[in-house]
Coordinates of C-alpha atoms in Angstrom, one line a residue:
X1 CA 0.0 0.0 0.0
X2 CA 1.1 3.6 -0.7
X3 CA 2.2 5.7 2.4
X4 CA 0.7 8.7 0.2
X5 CA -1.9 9.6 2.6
X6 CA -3.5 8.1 6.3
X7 CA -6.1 5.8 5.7
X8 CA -8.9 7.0 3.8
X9 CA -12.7 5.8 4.5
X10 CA -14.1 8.0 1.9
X11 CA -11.4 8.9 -1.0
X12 CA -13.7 9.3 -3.5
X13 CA -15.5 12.2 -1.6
X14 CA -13.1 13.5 1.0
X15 CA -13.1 16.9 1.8
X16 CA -9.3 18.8 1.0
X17 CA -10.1 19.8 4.8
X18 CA -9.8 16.4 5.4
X19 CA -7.0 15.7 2.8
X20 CA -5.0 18.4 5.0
X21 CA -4.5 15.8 7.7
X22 CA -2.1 13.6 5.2
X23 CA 0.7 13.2 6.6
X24 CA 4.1 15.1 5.7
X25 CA 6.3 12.0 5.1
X26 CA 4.5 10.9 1.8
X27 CA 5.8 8.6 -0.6
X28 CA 6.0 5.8 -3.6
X29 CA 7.0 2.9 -2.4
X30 CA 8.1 0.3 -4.9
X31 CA 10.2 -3.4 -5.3
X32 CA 13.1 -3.8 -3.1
X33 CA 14.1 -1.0 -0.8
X34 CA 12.7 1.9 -3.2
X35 CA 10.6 4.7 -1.7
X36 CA 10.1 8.0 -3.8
X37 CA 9.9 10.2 -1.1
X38 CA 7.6 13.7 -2.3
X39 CA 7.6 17.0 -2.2
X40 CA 4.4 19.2 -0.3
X41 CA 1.8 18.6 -2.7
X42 CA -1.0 21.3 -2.5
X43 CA -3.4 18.4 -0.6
X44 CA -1.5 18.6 2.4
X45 CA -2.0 22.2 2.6
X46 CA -4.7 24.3 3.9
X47 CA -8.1 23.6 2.3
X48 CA -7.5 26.4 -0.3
X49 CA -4.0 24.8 -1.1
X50 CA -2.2 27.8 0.3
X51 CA 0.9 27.8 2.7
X52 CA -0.4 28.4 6.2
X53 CA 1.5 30.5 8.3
X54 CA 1.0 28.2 11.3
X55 CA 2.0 24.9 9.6
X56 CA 4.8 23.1 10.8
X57 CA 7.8 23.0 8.6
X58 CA 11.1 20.5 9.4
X59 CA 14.2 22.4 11.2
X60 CA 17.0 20.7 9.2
X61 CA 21.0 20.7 10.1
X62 CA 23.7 20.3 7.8
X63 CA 27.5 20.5 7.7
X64 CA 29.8 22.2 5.1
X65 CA 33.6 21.5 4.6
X66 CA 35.7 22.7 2.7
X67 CA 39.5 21.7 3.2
X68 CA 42.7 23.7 3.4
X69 CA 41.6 26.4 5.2
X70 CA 41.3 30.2 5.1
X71 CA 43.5 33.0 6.2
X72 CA 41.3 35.8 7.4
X73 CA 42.8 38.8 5.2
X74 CA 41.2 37.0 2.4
X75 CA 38.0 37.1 3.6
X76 CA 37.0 39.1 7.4
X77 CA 35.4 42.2 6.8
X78 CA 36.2 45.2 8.2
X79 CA 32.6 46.3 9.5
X80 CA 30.3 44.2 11.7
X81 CA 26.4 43.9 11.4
X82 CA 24.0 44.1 8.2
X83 CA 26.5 46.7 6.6
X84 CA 29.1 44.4 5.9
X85 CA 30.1 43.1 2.1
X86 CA 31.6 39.9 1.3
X87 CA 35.5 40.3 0.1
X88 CA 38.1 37.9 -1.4
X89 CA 37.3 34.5 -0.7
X90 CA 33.7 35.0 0.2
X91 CA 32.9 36.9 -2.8
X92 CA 30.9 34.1 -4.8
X93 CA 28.3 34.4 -1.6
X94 CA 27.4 37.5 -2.2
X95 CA 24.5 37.4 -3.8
X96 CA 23.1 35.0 -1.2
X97 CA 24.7 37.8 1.5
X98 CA 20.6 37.8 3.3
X99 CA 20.4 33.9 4.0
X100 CA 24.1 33.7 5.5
X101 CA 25.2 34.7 9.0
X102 CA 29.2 35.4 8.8
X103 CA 30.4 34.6 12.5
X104 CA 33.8 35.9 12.8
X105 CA 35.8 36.0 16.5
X106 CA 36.3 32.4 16.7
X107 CA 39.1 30.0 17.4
X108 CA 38.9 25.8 18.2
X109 CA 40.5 25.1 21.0
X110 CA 39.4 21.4 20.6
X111 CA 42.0 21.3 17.4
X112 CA 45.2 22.6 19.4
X113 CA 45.5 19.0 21.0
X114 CA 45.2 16.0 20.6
X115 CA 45.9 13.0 17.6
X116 CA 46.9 14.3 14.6
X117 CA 48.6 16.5 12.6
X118 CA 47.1 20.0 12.3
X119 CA 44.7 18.9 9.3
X120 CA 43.7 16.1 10.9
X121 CA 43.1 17.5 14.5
X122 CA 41.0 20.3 13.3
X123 CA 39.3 17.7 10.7
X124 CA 38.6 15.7 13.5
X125 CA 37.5 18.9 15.5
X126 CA 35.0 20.9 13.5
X127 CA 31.4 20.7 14.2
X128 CA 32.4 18.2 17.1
X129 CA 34.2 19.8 19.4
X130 CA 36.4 17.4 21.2
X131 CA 40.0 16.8 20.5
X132 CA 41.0 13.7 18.5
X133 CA 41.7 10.7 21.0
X134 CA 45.1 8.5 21.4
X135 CA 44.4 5.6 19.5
X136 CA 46.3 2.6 18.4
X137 CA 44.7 2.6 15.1
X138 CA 46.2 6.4 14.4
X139 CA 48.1 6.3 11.4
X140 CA 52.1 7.2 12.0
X141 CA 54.1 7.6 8.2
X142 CA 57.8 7.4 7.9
X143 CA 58.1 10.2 9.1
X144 CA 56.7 10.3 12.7
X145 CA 53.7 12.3 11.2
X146 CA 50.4 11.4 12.7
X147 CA 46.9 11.1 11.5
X148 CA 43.8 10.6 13.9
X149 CA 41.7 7.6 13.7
X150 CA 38.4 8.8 15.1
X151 CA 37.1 12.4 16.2
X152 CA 36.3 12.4 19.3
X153 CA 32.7 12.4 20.0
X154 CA 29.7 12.6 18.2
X155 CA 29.5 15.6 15.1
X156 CA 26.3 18.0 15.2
X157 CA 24.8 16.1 12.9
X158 CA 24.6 12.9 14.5
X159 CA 24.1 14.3 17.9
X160 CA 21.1 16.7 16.4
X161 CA 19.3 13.1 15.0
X162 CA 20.4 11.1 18.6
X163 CA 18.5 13.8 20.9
X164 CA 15.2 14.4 17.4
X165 CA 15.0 11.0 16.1
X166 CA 12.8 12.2 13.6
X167 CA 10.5 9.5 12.0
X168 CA 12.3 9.9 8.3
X169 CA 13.2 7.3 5.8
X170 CA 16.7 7.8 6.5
X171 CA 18.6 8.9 9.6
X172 CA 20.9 11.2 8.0
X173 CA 23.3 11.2 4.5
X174 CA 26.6 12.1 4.1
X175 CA 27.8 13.3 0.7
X176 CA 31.1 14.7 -0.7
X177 CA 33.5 14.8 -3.5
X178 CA 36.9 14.2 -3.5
X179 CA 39.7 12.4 -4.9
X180 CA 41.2 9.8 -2.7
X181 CA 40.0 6.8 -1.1
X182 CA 38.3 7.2 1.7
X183 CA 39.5 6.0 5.5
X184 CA 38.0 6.5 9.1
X185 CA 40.6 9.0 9.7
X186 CA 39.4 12.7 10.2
X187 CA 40.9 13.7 7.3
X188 CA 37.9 12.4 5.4
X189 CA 35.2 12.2 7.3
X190 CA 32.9 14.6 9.2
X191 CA 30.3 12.9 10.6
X192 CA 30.7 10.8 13.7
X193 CA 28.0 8.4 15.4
X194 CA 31.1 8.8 18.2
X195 CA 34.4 7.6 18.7
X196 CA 35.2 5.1 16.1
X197 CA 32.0 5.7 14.6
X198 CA 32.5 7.0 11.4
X199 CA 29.6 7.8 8.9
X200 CA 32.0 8.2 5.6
X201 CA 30.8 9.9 2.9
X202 CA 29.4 8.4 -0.1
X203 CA 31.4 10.0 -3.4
X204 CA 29.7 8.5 -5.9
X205 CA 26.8 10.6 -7.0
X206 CA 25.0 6.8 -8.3
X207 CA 25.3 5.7 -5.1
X208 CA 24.1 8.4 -3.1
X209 CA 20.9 8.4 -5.8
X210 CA 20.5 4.7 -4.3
X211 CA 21.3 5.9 -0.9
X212 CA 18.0 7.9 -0.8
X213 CA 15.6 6.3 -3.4
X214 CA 16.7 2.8 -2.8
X215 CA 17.3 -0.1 -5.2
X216 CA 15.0 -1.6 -7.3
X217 CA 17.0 -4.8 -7.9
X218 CA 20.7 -5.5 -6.3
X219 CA 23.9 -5.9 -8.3
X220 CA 25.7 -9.1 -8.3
X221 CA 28.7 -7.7 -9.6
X222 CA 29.2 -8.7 -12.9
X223 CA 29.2 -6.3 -16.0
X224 CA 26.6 -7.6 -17.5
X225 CA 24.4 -7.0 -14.3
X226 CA 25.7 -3.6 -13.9
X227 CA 24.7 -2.6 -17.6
X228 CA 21.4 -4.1 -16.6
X229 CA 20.6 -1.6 -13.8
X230 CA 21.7 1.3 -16.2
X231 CA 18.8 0.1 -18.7
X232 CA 16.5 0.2 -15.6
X233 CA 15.1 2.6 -13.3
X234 CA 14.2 2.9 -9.4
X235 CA 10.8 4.5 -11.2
X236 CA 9.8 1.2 -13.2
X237 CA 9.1 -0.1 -9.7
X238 CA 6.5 2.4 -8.6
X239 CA 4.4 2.9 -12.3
X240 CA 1.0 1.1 -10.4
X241 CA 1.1 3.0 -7.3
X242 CA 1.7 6.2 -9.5
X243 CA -1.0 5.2 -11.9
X244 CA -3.6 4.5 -9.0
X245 CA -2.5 8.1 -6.7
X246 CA -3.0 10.2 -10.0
X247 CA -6.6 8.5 -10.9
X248 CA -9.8 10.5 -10.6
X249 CA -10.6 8.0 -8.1
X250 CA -8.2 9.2 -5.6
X251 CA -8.9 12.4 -5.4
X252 CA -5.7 14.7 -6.2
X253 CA -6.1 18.0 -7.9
X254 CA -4.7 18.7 -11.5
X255 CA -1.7 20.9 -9.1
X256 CA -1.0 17.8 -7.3
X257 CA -0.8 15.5 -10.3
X258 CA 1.3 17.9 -12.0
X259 CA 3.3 18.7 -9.1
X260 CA 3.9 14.6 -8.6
X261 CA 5.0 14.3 -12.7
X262 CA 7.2 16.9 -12.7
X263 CA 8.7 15.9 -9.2
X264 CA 9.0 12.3 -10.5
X265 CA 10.2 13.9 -13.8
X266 CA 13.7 15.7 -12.1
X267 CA 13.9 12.0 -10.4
X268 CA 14.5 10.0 -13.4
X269 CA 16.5 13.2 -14.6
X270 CA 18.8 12.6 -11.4
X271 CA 18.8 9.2 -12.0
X272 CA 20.0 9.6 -15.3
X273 CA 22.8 12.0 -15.3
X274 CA 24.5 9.7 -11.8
X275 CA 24.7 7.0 -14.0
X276 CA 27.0 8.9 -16.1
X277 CA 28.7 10.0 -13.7
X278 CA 29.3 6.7 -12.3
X279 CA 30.0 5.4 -16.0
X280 CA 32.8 8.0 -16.6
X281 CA 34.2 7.3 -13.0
X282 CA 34.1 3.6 -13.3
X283 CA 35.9 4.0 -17.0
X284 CA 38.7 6.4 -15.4
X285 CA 39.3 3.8 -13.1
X286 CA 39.6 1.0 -14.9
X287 CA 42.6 2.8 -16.8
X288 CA 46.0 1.6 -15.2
X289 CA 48.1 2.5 -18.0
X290 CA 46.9 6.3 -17.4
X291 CA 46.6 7.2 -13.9
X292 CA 47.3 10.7 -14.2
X293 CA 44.7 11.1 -16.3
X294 CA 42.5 9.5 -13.9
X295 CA 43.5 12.5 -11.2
X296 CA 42.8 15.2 -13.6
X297 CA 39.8 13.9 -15.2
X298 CA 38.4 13.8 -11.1
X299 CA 40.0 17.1 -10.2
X300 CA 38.3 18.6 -13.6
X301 CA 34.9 16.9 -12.8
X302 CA 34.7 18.5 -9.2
X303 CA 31.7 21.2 -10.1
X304 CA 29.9 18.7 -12.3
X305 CA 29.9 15.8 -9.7
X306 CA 29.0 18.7 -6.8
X307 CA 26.5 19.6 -8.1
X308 CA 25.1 16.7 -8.8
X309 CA 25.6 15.3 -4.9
X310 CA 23.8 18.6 -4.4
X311 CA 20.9 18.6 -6.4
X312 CA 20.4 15.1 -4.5
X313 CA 20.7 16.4 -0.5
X314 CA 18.2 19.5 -1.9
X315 CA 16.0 16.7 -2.8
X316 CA 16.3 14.7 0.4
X317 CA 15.9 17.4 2.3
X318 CA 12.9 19.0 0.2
X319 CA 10.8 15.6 0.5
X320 CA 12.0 15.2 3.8
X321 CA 14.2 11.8 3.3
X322 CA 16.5 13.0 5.8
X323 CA 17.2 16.3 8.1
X324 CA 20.8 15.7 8.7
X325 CA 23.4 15.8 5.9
X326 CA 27.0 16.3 5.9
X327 CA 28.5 17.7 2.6
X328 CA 32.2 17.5 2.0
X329 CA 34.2 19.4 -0.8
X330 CA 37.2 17.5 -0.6
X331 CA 39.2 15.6 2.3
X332 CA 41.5 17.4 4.5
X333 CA 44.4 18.7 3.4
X334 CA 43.6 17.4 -0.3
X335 CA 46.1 18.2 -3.0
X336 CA 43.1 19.9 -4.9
X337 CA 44.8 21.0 -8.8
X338 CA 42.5 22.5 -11.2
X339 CA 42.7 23.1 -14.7
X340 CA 44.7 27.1 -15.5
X341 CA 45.9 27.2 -11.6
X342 CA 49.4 27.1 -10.8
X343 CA 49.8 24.3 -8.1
X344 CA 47.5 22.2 -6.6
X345 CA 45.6 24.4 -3.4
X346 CA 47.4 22.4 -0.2
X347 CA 50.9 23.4 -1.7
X348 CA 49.8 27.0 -2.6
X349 CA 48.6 27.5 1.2
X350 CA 51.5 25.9 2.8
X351 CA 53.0 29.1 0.7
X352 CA 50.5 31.7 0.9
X353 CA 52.2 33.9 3.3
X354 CA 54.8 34.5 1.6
X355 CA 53.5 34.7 -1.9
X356 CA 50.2 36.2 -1.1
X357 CA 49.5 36.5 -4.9
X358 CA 49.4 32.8 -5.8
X359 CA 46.0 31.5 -6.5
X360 CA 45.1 30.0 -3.0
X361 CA 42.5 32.7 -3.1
X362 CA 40.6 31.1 -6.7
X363 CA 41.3 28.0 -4.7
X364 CA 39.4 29.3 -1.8
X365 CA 36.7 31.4 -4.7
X366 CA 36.0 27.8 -6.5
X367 CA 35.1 26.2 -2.6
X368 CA 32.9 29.1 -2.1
X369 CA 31.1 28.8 -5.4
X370 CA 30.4 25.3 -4.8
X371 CA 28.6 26.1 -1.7
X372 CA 26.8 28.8 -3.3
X373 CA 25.6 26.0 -5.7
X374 CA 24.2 23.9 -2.5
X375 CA 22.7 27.0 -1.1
X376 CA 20.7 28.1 -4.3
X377 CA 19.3 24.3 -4.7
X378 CA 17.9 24.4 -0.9
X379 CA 16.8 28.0 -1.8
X380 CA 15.0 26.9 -4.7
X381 CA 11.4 28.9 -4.6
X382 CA 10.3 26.1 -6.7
X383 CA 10.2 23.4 -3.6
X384 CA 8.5 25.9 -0.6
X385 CA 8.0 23.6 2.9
X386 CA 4.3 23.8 4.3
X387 CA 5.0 27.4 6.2
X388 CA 5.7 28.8 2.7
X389 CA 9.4 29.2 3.1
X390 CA 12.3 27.6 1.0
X391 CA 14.0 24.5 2.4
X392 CA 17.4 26.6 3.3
X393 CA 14.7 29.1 5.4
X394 CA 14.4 26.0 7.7
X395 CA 17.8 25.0 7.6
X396 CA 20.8 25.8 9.9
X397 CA 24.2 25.0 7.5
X398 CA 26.9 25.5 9.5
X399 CA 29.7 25.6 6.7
X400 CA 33.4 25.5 8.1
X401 CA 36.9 24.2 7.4
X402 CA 39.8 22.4 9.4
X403 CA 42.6 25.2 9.8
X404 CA 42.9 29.3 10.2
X405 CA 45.6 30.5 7.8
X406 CA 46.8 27.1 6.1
X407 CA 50.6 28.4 6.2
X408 CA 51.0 28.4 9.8
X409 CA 48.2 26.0 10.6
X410 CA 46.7 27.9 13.1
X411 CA 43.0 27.5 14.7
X412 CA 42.4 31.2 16.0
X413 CA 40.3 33.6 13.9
X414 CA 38.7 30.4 12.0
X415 CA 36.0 31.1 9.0
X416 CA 32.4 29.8 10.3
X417 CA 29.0 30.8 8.6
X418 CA 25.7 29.8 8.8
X419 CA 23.4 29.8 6.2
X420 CA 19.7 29.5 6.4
X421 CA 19.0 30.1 10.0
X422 CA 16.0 28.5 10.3
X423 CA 14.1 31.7 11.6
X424 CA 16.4 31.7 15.1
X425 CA 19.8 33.4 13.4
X426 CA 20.1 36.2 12.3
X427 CA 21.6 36.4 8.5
X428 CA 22.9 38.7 6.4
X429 CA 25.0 39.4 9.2
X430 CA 28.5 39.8 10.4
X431 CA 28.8 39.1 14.0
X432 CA 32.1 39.2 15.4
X433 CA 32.1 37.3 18.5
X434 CA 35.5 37.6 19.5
X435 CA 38.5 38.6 19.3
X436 CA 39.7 35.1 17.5
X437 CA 41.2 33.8 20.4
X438 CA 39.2 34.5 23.6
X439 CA 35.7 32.5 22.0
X440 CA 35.4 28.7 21.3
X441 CA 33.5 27.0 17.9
X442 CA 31.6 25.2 20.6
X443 CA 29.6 28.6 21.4
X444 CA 28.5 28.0 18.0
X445 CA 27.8 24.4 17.7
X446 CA 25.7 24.9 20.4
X447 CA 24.0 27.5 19.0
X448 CA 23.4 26.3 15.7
X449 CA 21.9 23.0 18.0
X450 CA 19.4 25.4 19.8
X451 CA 18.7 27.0 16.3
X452 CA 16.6 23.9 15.5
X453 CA 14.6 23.3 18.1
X454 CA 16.7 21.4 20.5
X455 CA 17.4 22.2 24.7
X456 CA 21.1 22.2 24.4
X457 CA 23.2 24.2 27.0
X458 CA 26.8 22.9 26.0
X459 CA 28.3 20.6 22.9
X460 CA 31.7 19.1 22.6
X461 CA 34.5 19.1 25.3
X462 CA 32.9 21.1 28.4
X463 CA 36.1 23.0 28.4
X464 CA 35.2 24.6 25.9
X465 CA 32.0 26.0 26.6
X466 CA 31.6 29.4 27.5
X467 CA 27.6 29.9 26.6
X468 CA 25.5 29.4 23.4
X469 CA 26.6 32.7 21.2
X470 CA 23.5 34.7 21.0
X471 CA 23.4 35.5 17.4
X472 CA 19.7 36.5 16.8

């Protein structure tokens, strides 16, 4: 049976009043573990179909990363409140300068000890607060240099869906793009169940399109059965329960069954475009006579994939899939090169201070565009939640990165923003909280935690807590 709607005694001559009790969570369910989650379709609005300004919309939490850092010359401001403009590094953001609150002041004490080398501790250390534990799992190179195992508690994220658990067809996704395998080690992960709880991120863009919708049919491996599954689609499955949802019989209005076509439309688009993806990926790899090519052809590939892995946590989020979502541009540290740049980024900010013209900034430009690309997905006016607001309204992104100024390394004066707000922070902003050494990122964390709903008077290492930052 279809989880479209409750129970109906009387489809055929329902009031909409009554239609207005259907449940958010509504979906297609189909073979195997595939459920088409929707978006609000004008049914489970008010009677007229209009937003009401008392419905209740989801408060969402997401992470951001972006890796290597961000010395603050390239990108502090030198006013405070609304008449502040977005410089250097942050310039990309600007026309999105109303749904982001730049939080400037800040330094994370949690990544000046512990495991690690200075990637890795403030890898492990951003949006969890704690420094990385001692383990006998750490990685140690040649060189005596050490990478952490395991963060060392739980990340927002997965603390935000412990303390919610919201009934949602998937606890939380974690998404990213980056280039080298990934490991448990806090250079490429940033969500955290807890220690040695890793949620790694799914690179793929195919398999985070599975992660959410499901899969019709599993793979045994072969190449003949994955060339099968590219001829199908997760849509095949769910044709009767659409046919019997958009009948007369069931009572949906010609907005709702257009609303459901095109929705199911920008599915099978998704669908299509991951399996390309995956295609291209799976081809580079394949290609051991040419593994150079196989680096640039990711490296060059870096928007395209994004945005794919975006358009899919929009839709998640939009049909409420999930609430929680981490979203990684890269891995710690990563040796990012694109095409026309001089040096790949990690080597151009290990440099930066003293050549201050190199092009760590279009480095740190192209991070800031690709969260711009998230941000106008969950902005989309398109996809509005029941209280008439966009998806990002009722999101709190905190987007952040693992070091201060990537020549020295340092952890004071750290770039933190957070986009969204869901109705509790105040954005287009600049709040200076600090001086960017006096003022922990666990203010914040627990901040953004209280931002969606939740009672929570400290996060992270209790050290570290002064008080939630009051940024309304």
């Amino acid at each position: 049976m279809s989880d479209l709607s409750n129970k109906r005694k009387q489809s055929d001559k329902r009031s909409r009043s009554e239609n207005s009790k259907t449940t958010r969570r509504a979906f297609l369910r189909g073979a195997g573990t595939v459920a088409i989650s929707l978006p609000v379709l004008d049914f489970m609005l008010t009677g007229s179909g209009a937003h009401a300004a008392d419905a209740h919309a989801p408060r969402r939490l997401v992470t951001f990363f972006f890796p290597n850092g961000s010395p603050s010359d390239l990108w502090l401001p030198e006013r405070t409140g609304r008449d502040f403009a977005f410089k250097g590094a942050l310039e990309p953001l600007a026309p999105l300068k109303d749904k982001i609150a730049l939080i400037s002041g800040l330094h994370d004490p949690a990544a000046k000890e512990g495991s690690g080398d200075p990637h890795s501790r403030g890898g492990g250390a951003f949006a969890v607060g704690w420094p990385n534990p001692f383990l006998q799992t750490d990685q140690v190179d040649h060189t005596g240099k050490r990478y952490a195992h395991s963060a060392g508690g739980p990340s927002l994220d997965q603390f935000a869906l412990q303390k919610s658990r919201p009934n949602t067809s998937l606890g939380s996704l974690e998404v990213g793009v980056m280039r080298e395998p990934i490991h448990t080690r806090t250079y490429h992960v940033k969500s955290w169940r807890g220690v040695n709880q890793p949620n790694p991120p799914i690179v793929n863009p195919l398999n985070t399109f599975r992660r959410i919708f499901g899969e019709a049919e599993p793979l045994d491996g072969t190449p003949s059965s994955r060339e099968k599954r590219y001829e199908r689609s997760v849509l095949d499955t769910v044709v009767g329960e659409y046919n019997r949802v958009t009948s007369e019989r069931y009572g949906l209005t010609n907005t709702s069954r257009a609303m459901l076509s095109d929705h199911l439309d920008a599915v099978r688009d998704l669908e299509r475009r991951a399996v390309r993806v995956d295609a291209e990926l799976l081809a580079a790899c394949t290609r051991p006579d040419a593994p150079r090519s196989y680096e640039d052809t990711l490296f060059s590939q870096y928007a395209e994939v994004f945005d794919l892995q975006a358009e899919l946590v929009a839709m998640a989020l939009r049909c409420d899939a999930t609430r929680y979502a981490s979203v990684m541009t890269g891995c710690g540290a990563e040796d990012l090169e694109l095409p026309g740049l001089e040096g790949p980024q990690h080597k151009l900010g290990h440099e930066w201070a003293s050549n201050r013209d190199n092009d760590f900034l279009r480095y740190n430009r192209f991070q800031m565009q690709l969260l711009r690309t998230l941000l106008e997905k969950l902005d989309d006016p398109h996809y509005l939640d029941a209280d008439g607001h966009t998806v990002l309204d009722n999101t709190v992104l905190l987007a952040g990165t693992e070091v201060a100024n990537p020549s020295s390394h340092s952890h004071d004066e750290k770039l933190y923003m957070v986009c969204g707000g869901a109705g509790q922070i105040r954005t287009g902003y600049h709040h200076r909280v600090g001086d960017g050494t006096n003022r922990a990122a666990n203010d914040l964390y627990t901040a953004c935690l209280r931002a969606i709903g939740l009672d929570a008077r400290a996060f992270g290492d209790p050290r570290f807590n002064t008080s939630p930052l009051d940024l309304a």
